Tab-separated table of C-alpha atoms and ligand atoms in Angstrom:
chain	number	residue	atom	x	y	z
A	1	UNK	CA	-0.087	0.037	0.020
A	2	UNK	CA	2.932	2.450	0.926
A	3	UNK	CA	4.523	1.623	-2.428
A	4	UNK	CA	1.402	1.727	-4.431
A	5	UNK	CA	0.580	5.271	-2.937
A	6	UNK	CA	3.732	6.513	-4.530
A	7	UNK	CA	2.393	6.360	-7.911
A	8	UNK	CA	-0.142	8.034	-10.101
A	9	UNK	CA	-1.709	5.725	-12.780
A	10	UNK	CA	-2.655	7.361	-16.139
A	11	UNK	CA	-3.699	6.352	-19.490
A	12	UNK	CA	-3.612	2.710	-20.735
A	13	UNK	CA	-0.492	2.214	-23.075
A	14	UNK	CA	-1.183	-1.143	-24.344
A	15	UNK	CA	-2.367	-4.623	-23.589
A	16	UNK	CA	-0.478	-8.009	-23.656
A	17	UNK	CA	-1.352	-11.622	-23.195
A	18	UNK	CA	-0.982	-11.479	-19.527
A	19	UNK	CA	-0.887	-7.796	-18.583
A	20	UNK	CA	-2.320	-4.396	-19.068
A	21	UNK	CA	0.160	-1.638	-19.246
A	22	UNK	CA	-0.601	1.928	-18.178
A	23	UNK	CA	1.395	5.167	-18.189
A	24	UNK	CA	2.036	6.513	-14.584
A	25	UNK	CA	4.403	8.757	-12.674
A	26	UNK	CA	5.800	9.389	-9.181
A	27	UNK	CA	3.272	11.434	-7.286
A	28	UNK	CA	6.478	13.310	-5.859
A	29	UNK	CA	7.606	14.048	-9.482
A	30	UNK	CA	5.066	14.275	-12.308
A	31	UNK	CA	7.824	14.477	-14.822
A	32	UNK	CA	8.996	11.097	-13.799
A	33	UNK	CA	7.163	8.790	-16.095
A	34	UNK	CA	6.914	5.118	-15.432
A	35	UNK	CA	5.021	2.246	-16.995
A	36	UNK	CA	2.767	0.259	-14.693
A	37	UNK	CA	2.260	-3.185	-15.633
A	38	UNK	CA	-0.893	-4.780	-14.007
A	39	UNK	CA	-0.587	-8.561	-14.372
A	40	UNK	CA	-4.293	-9.897	-15.530
A	41	UNK	CA	-5.978	-12.462	-13.200
A	42	UNK	CA	-7.603	-15.238	-15.038
A	43	UNK	CA	-9.011	-17.706	-12.388
A	44	UNK	CA	-7.820	-20.661	-14.400
A	45	UNK	CA	-4.129	-19.392	-14.778
A	46	UNK	CA	-3.862	-17.563	-11.853
A	47	UNK	CA	-1.077	-19.500	-10.025
A	48	UNK	CA	1.161	-19.818	-13.341
A	49	UNK	CA	0.587	-16.013	-14.290
A	50	UNK	CA	1.532	-15.208	-10.664
A	51	UNK	CA	4.626	-17.319	-11.018
A	52	UNK	CA	5.634	-15.395	-14.365
A	53	UNK	CA	5.159	-12.155	-12.552
A	54	UNK	CA	7.246	-13.429	-9.824
A	55	UNK	CA	10.072	-14.491	-12.164
A	56	UNK	CA	10.139	-11.338	-13.773
A	57	UNK	CA	10.295	-9.492	-10.568
A	58	UNK	CA	13.121	-11.756	-9.424
A	59	UNK	CA	15.212	-11.463	-12.458
A	60	UNK	CA	14.539	-7.722	-13.294
A	61	UNK	CA	15.440	-6.908	-9.744
A	62	UNK	CA	18.806	-8.471	-10.073
A	63	UNK	CA	19.855	-6.993	-13.403
A	64	UNK	CA	21.099	-3.496	-13.537
A	65	UNK	CA	22.201	-2.475	-17.193
A	66	UNK	CA	21.395	0.187	-19.496
A	67	UNK	CA	20.045	-2.142	-22.259
A	68	UNK	CA	17.683	-4.056	-19.692
A	69	UNK	CA	14.459	-2.340	-18.596
A	70	UNK	CA	14.572	-0.990	-15.108
A	71	UNK	CA	12.134	-2.092	-12.527
A	72	UNK	CA	11.311	0.736	-10.004
A	73	UNK	CA	9.048	-1.005	-7.735
A	74	UNK	CA	6.491	-3.848	-7.223
A	75	UNK	CA	3.041	-3.384	-5.548
A	76	UNK	CA	-0.085	-5.416	-4.942
A	77	UNK	CA	-3.254	-3.624	-6.047
A	78	UNK	CA	-6.636	-3.583	-4.365
A	79	UNK	CA	-7.870	-6.615	-6.022
A	80	UNK	CA	-4.898	-8.749	-4.986
A	81	UNK	CA	-3.136	-8.357	-8.419
A	82	UNK	CA	0.591	-7.567	-8.901
A	83	UNK	CA	1.775	-4.553	-10.533
A	84	UNK	CA	5.376	-3.791	-11.720
A	85	UNK	CA	6.443	-0.236	-12.037
A	86	UNK	CA	8.875	-0.279	-14.956
A	87	UNK	CA	10.997	1.909	-17.006
A	88	UNK	CA	8.831	4.104	-19.594
A	89	UNK	CA	9.929	3.176	-22.925
A	90	UNK	CA	7.755	5.238	-25.279
A	91	UNK	CA	9.246	4.795	-28.800
A	92	UNK	CA	7.943	1.332	-29.425
A	93	UNK	CA	9.599	-1.729	-30.216
A	94	UNK	CA	12.008	-3.287	-32.780
A	95	UNK	CA	9.531	-5.364	-34.495
A	96	UNK	CA	7.406	-2.202	-35.055
A	97	UNK	CA	10.439	-0.541	-36.404
A	98	UNK	CA	11.078	-2.887	-39.110
A	99	UNK	CA	7.400	-3.141	-40.132
A	100	UNK	CA	6.983	0.695	-40.226
A	101	UNK	CA	8.030	1.277	-43.907
A	102	UNK	CA	7.958	5.154	-43.536
A	103	UNK	CA	10.976	4.781	-41.427
A	104	UNK	CA	14.148	3.967	-43.446
A	105	UNK	CA	17.368	2.987	-41.693
A	106	UNK	CA	20.846	1.923	-42.788
A	107	UNK	CA	23.454	-0.768	-42.260
A	108	UNK	CA	24.914	1.617	-39.447
A	109	UNK	CA	21.500	1.842	-37.754
A	110	UNK	CA	20.907	-1.710	-37.768
A	111	UNK	CA	24.481	-2.277	-36.208
A	112	UNK	CA	23.507	0.066	-33.313
A	113	UNK	CA	20.243	-1.625	-32.577
A	114	UNK	CA	21.974	-5.016	-32.741
A	115	UNK	CA	24.793	-4.048	-30.418
A	116	UNK	CA	22.378	-2.709	-27.981
A	117	UNK	CA	20.525	-6.295	-27.920
A	118	UNK	CA	24.152	-8.023	-27.978
A	119	UNK	CA	25.139	-6.193	-24.775
A	120	UNK	CA	21.905	-6.896	-23.032
A	121	UNK	CA	21.983	-10.675	-23.704
A	122	UNK	CA	25.616	-10.740	-22.737
A	123	UNK	CA	24.859	-9.100	-19.251
A	124	UNK	CA	22.017	-11.553	-18.614
A	125	UNK	CA	24.384	-14.443	-19.361
A	126	UNK	CA	27.261	-13.049	-17.214
A	127	UNK	CA	24.686	-13.013	-14.468
A	128	UNK	CA	23.419	-16.546	-15.195
A	129	UNK	CA	20.089	-15.415	-16.531
A	130	UNK	CA	18.530	-16.941	-19.461
A	131	UNK	CA	15.951	-14.692	-21.048
A	132	UNK	CA	14.359	-17.492	-23.180
A	133	UNK	CA	11.679	-14.943	-24.992
A	134	UNK	CA	14.047	-12.663	-27.178
A	135	UNK	CA	12.096	-11.152	-30.012
A	136	UNK	CA	11.580	-7.760	-31.632
A	137	UNK	CA	8.342	-7.355	-29.861
A	138	UNK	CA	10.490	-7.537	-26.524
A	139	UNK	CA	12.992	-5.068	-27.447
A	140	UNK	CA	11.646	-1.723	-26.264
A	141	UNK	CA	13.088	1.602	-27.170
A	142	UNK	CA	13.630	4.495	-24.666
A	143	UNK	CA	12.966	8.142	-25.401
A	144	UNK	CA	16.833	8.784	-25.989
A	145	UNK	CA	16.859	5.910	-28.716
A	146	UNK	CA	18.302	3.229	-26.232
A	147	UNK	CA	16.955	-0.323	-26.940
A	148	UNK	CA	16.087	-2.336	-23.836
A	149	UNK	CA	15.271	-5.924	-23.197
A	150	UNK	CA	11.979	-6.270	-21.402
A	151	UNK	CA	9.551	-8.886	-20.598
A	152	UNK	CA	11.456	-11.291	-18.433
A	153	UNK	CA	8.368	-13.494	-17.612
A	154	UNK	CA	10.147	-16.597	-18.959
A	155	UNK	CA	13.569	-15.873	-17.712
A	156	UNK	CA	15.199	-18.402	-15.523
A	157	UNK	CA	18.530	-18.905	-13.918
A	158	UNK	CA	20.883	-21.306	-15.596
A	159	UNK	CA	23.017	-21.717	-12.585
A	160	UNK	CA	21.538	-25.138	-11.891
A	161	UNK	CA	22.889	-27.169	-14.849
A	162	UNK	CA	21.265	-30.541	-13.406
A	163	UNK	CA	17.768	-29.765	-13.394
A	164	UNK	CA	15.750	-30.330	-16.628
A	165	UNK	CA	14.099	-27.443	-18.218
A	166	UNK	CA	10.839	-27.141	-20.457
A	167	UNK	CA	11.494	-26.806	-24.087
A	168	UNK	CA	8.000	-25.118	-24.631
A	169	UNK	CA	9.590	-21.619	-24.307
A	170	UNK	CA	10.539	-18.798	-26.804
A	171	UNK	CA	7.949	-17.732	-29.268
A	172	UNK	CA	8.043	-20.068	-32.404
A	173	UNK	CA	9.913	-18.063	-35.105
A	174	UNK	CA	12.728	-17.135	-32.546
A	175	UNK	CA	13.059	-20.787	-31.248
A	176	UNK	CA	16.325	-22.649	-31.732
A	177	UNK	CA	16.457	-26.081	-33.235
A	178	UNK	CA	17.504	-27.799	-29.942
A	179	UNK	CA	14.290	-26.789	-28.499
A	180	UNK	CA	11.944	-27.640	-31.382
A	181	UNK	CA	13.727	-30.974	-31.047
A	182	UNK	CA	12.923	-31.343	-27.372
A	183	UNK	CA	16.178	-30.663	-25.505
A	184	UNK	CA	15.818	-30.278	-21.770
A	185	UNK	CA	19.215	-29.112	-21.131
A	186	UNK	CA	20.241	-26.129	-22.865
A	187	UNK	CA	22.167	-22.855	-22.031
A	188	UNK	CA	22.829	-19.271	-23.457
A	189	UNK	CA	22.652	-20.417	-26.933
A	190	UNK	CA	18.846	-20.430	-26.945
A	191	UNK	CA	19.035	-16.667	-26.337
A	192	UNK	CA	21.890	-16.270	-29.164
A	193	UNK	CA	19.761	-17.994	-31.759
A	194	UNK	CA	16.676	-15.646	-30.978
A	195	UNK	CA	19.020	-12.749	-31.224
A	196	UNK	CA	20.324	-13.799	-34.691
A	197	UNK	CA	16.898	-14.175	-35.639
A	198	UNK	CA	15.961	-10.513	-34.772
A	199	UNK	CA	19.043	-9.049	-36.256
A	200	UNK	CA	18.122	-10.921	-39.546
A	201	UNK	CA	14.493	-9.378	-39.525
A	202	UNK	CA	15.877	-5.987	-39.052
A	203	UNK	CA	17.936	-6.455	-42.137
A	204	UNK	CA	15.292	-7.773	-44.337
A	205	UNK	CA	12.350	-6.087	-42.773
A	206	UNK	CA	10.228	-9.176	-42.894
A	207	UNK	CA	9.935	-12.482	-40.830
A	208	UNK	CA	13.059	-14.485	-41.358
A	209	UNK	CA	11.719	-17.934	-40.398
A	210	UNK	CA	7.912	-17.877	-40.191
A	211	UNK	CA	5.966	-20.934	-39.737
A	212	UNK	CA	2.548	-22.186	-38.567
A	213	UNK	CA	3.618	-25.167	-36.426
A	214	UNK	CA	6.571	-26.262	-34.522
A	215	UNK	CA	7.312	-29.061	-37.203
A	216	UNK	CA	6.959	-26.310	-39.926
A	217	UNK	CA	9.474	-24.353	-37.915
A	218	UNK	CA	12.115	-27.067	-38.090
A	219	UNK	CA	11.453	-27.186	-41.835
A	220	UNK	CA	11.858	-23.598	-42.141
A	221	UNK	CA	15.000	-23.862	-40.319
A	222	UNK	CA	16.458	-26.870	-42.288
A	223	UNK	CA	15.546	-24.998	-45.642
A	224	UNK	CA	18.097	-22.584	-44.761
A	225	UNK	CA	20.743	-24.182	-42.689
A	226	UNK	CA	20.461	-27.714	-44.109
A	227	UNK	CA	19.268	-30.951	-42.367
A	228	UNK	CA	21.425	-31.607	-39.372
A	229	UNK	CA	23.331	-34.985	-39.441
A	230	UNK	CA	25.342	-36.584	-36.620
A	231	UNK	CA	28.592	-35.421	-38.607
A	232	UNK	CA	27.335	-31.663	-38.504
A	233	UNK	CA	25.581	-31.935	-34.975
A	234	UNK	CA	26.776	-34.960	-32.918
A	235	UNK	CA	24.097	-36.293	-30.666
A	236	UNK	CA	21.215	-34.675	-32.740
A	237	UNK	CA	19.726	-38.127	-33.409
A	238	UNK	CA	19.066	-38.741	-29.762
A	239	UNK	CA	16.554	-35.840	-29.445
A	240	UNK	CA	13.043	-36.921	-28.556
A	241	UNK	CA	11.381	-34.934	-31.581
A	242	UNK	CA	14.110	-35.916	-34.085
A	243	UNK	CA	13.061	-37.767	-37.237
A	244	UNK	CA	15.523	-39.486	-39.499
A	245	UNK	CA	15.597	-37.792	-42.836
A	246	UNK	CA	13.929	-39.799	-45.447
A	247	UNK	CA	17.118	-40.403	-47.622
A	248	UNK	CA	15.383	-42.617	-50.449
A	249	UNK	CA	15.966	-40.000	-53.118
A	250	UNK	CA	19.669	-39.745	-52.510
A	251	UNK	CA	21.461	-41.936	-54.889
A	252	UNK	CA	23.537	-44.847	-53.502
A	253	UNK	CA	27.325	-44.571	-54.033
A	254	UNK	CA	28.466	-45.874	-57.249
A	255	UNK	CA	30.243	-49.182	-56.350
A	256	UNK	CA	30.372	-50.704	-59.711
A	257	UNK	CA	27.820	-53.470	-59.083
A	258	UNK	CA	25.184	-52.121	-61.585
A	259	UNK	CA	22.177	-49.994	-61.194
A	260	UNK	CA	21.415	-48.708	-57.997
A	261	UNK	CA	18.517	-50.576	-56.187
A	262	UNK	CA	17.635	-47.341	-54.898
A	263	UNK	CA	16.965	-45.675	-58.036
A	264	UNK	CA	13.944	-43.396	-57.480
A	265	UNK	CA	11.130	-41.930	-59.657
A	266	UNK	CA	11.199	-38.335	-60.488
A	267	UNK	CA	8.538	-37.456	-57.806
A	268	UNK	CA	10.336	-39.088	-54.973
A	269	UNK	CA	13.814	-37.156	-56.111
A	270	UNK	CA	11.810	-33.866	-55.662
A	271	UNK	CA	10.807	-34.710	-52.302
A	272	UNK	CA	14.304	-35.142	-50.948
A	273	UNK	CA	14.222	-34.287	-47.100
A	274	UNK	CA	17.933	-33.967	-46.974
A	275	UNK	CA	18.617	-30.410	-47.342
A	276	UNK	CA	21.785	-28.747	-48.012
A	277	UNK	CA	22.684	-25.596	-46.235
A	278	UNK	CA	22.253	-22.321	-48.472
A	279	UNK	CA	25.398	-21.077	-50.075
A	280	UNK	CA	27.014	-17.757	-49.092
A	281	UNK	CA	25.413	-16.267	-52.236
A	282	UNK	CA	21.893	-16.736	-50.805
A	283	UNK	CA	23.281	-14.673	-47.488
A	284	UNK	CA	24.650	-11.964	-49.925
A	285	UNK	CA	21.460	-11.597	-51.749
A	286	UNK	CA	18.958	-11.725	-49.014
A	287	UNK	CA	21.272	-9.733	-46.277
A	288	UNK	CA	22.928	-6.905	-48.383
A	289	UNK	CA	22.512	-4.573	-45.349
A	290	UNK	CA	24.506	-6.657	-43.059
A	291	UNK	CA	27.765	-6.918	-45.390
A	292	UNK	CA	30.258	-9.683	-45.136
A	293	UNK	CA	30.932	-8.948	-41.543
A	294	UNK	CA	27.333	-9.030	-40.337
A	295	UNK	CA	26.446	-12.135	-42.441
A	296	UNK	CA	29.295	-14.042	-40.733
A	297	UNK	CA	28.240	-12.802	-37.338
A	298	UNK	CA	24.416	-13.922	-37.797
A	299	UNK	CA	25.674	-17.159	-39.434
A	300	UNK	CA	27.838	-17.896	-36.379
A	301	UNK	CA	24.563	-17.168	-34.124
A	302	UNK	CA	22.635	-19.234	-36.205
A	303	UNK	CA	24.659	-22.554	-36.183
A	304	UNK	CA	22.341	-25.469	-35.534
A	305	UNK	CA	24.582	-27.367	-33.117
A	306	UNK	CA	24.311	-25.206	-29.901
A	307	UNK	CA	27.669	-26.260	-29.048
A	308	UNK	CA	29.255	-24.556	-32.065
A	309	UNK	CA	27.181	-21.483	-31.991
A	310	UNK	CA	28.816	-18.353	-30.774
A	311	UNK	CA	28.370	-17.491	-27.048
A	312	UNK	CA	27.062	-14.016	-26.203
A	313	UNK	CA	30.725	-12.937	-25.319
A	314	UNK	CA	32.166	-14.385	-28.633
A	315	UNK	CA	29.153	-12.081	-30.345
A	316	UNK	CA	30.684	-9.079	-28.739
A	317	UNK	CA	34.079	-10.019	-29.815
A	318	UNK	CA	33.247	-10.231	-33.562
A	319	UNK	CA	34.875	-7.937	-35.982
A	320	UNK	CA	31.396	-6.684	-37.226
A	321	UNK	CA	30.992	-4.094	-34.466
A	322	UNK	CA	34.605	-2.521	-35.037
A	323	UNK	CA	34.855	-2.531	-38.707
A	324	UNK	CA	33.053	0.074	-40.899
A	325	UNK	CA	30.425	1.256	-40.866
A	326	UNK	CA	30.620	2.394	-37.268
A	327	UNK	CA	27.336	2.019	-35.327
A	328	UNK	CA	25.035	5.124	-35.491
A	329	UNK	CA	25.013	7.106	-32.151
A	330	UNK	CA	21.933	6.391	-30.334
A	331	UNK	CA	20.613	10.110	-30.564
A	332	UNK	CA	21.020	9.853	-34.217
A	333	UNK	CA	18.911	6.660	-34.800
A	334	UNK	CA	15.826	6.900	-36.892
A	335	UNK	CA	12.659	6.849	-34.518
A	336	UNK	CA	8.974	6.667	-34.647
A	337	UNK	CA	6.584	9.716	-34.503
B	401	ADP	P1	3.262	-8.116	-25.118
B	401	ADP	O1	4.522	-8.620	-24.681
B	401	ADP	O2	2.333	-9.153	-25.177
B	401	ADP	O3	3.088	-6.946	-26.041
B	401	ADP	P2	3.171	-6.408	-22.730
B	401	ADP	O4	2.339	-6.772	-21.462
B	401	ADP	O5	4.593	-6.682	-22.275
B	401	ADP	O6	2.562	-7.519	-23.624
B	401	ADP	O7	2.996	-5.019	-23.270
B	401	ADP	C1	1.653	-4.446	-23.897
B	401	ADP	C2	2.026	-3.156	-24.483
B	401	ADP	O8	2.173	-2.217	-23.594
B	401	ADP	C3	3.039	-3.133	-25.398
B	401	ADP	O9	2.787	-3.706	-26.738
B	401	ADP	C4	3.501	-1.731	-25.186
B	401	ADP	O10	2.672	-0.986	-26.309
B	401	ADP	C5	3.064	-1.301	-23.987
B	401	ADP	N1	4.305	-1.196	-23.008
B	401	ADP	C6	4.814	-2.296	-22.362
B	401	ADP	N2	5.905	-2.087	-21.583
B	401	ADP	C7	6.054	-0.858	-21.772
B	401	ADP	C8	6.945	0.119	-21.180
B	401	ADP	N3	7.940	-0.051	-20.235
B	401	ADP	N4	6.816	1.394	-21.571
B	401	ADP	C9	5.967	1.919	-22.523
B	401	ADP	N5	4.942	0.984	-23.008
B	401	ADP	C10	5.084	-0.369	-22.731
């Protein structure tokens, strides 16, 4: 109650799946804007949603970084709901940015936004926090142009490697192959994959890996990165949802004993489910705004085998950030409105 009385709630800013967000300010200082996120109660999900809110509180209160949304306070409302008082981030989000075609932006702008995201993810991982829901819609933009990672509802600590985790996390388009295959032990690589997808979307201004089902999501990933094999990804065949590729259309190696018994009909050969990774020319054509360095970086972030994927630290050490063009200064970034 004491905490609640410090704030004045204003107009509704937006509504998400589990919260309504209002504008507000400290009563002591009407110029100090905040966002008040009131967690919705739904009788059926009350416990789960309260858990999400408590996770968000726990992780946000531990992370203090310029590219991570600041949590000012937490209070319970009269109707026993939880409200989070968050930093006010009025300039929309990264997904809206690439969707708004009246805003044009350059390779240097993409580099600046991508770098702020990479700093945020690195800081989470340094502090043993997995975000687990990185997507354009969760990257909000402050009045001064700073990108801030928000929505820590799915975050969890990865300090406890022994405990199995759920694979049903991360919005589908951003979900890495190990989660789609059912991995229950995973690490920072899940966030690095999501970050790679976000940067790709910023560069092409459309969804990079859209799909309608979890199975289609794997197909979309394999269409670009090729079908994983035990050679490219040791252990991949052990995952719960791994399906061995139908290799009936791949010609048997010629061994001089006459026609292959695996000769196939034309219709079968067009159905080959073993896919080869797209060549560098595909990346150059689709991602001209990233340049050679940016392409190398996102391919490192989007490596199928999570053990070979770049870590958040390696992402920050990449030459993309220091080579030309230099990232745009945040006060010079294009903005909405
Ligand atoms: P979702 O993640 O489903 O969009 P949220 O509950 O996180 O749901 O947010 C709902 C809406 O409220 C957002 O789309 C945005 O318009 C607004 N919003 C959320 N957080 C803030 C904030 N810190 N500052 C300003 N507006 C916000």
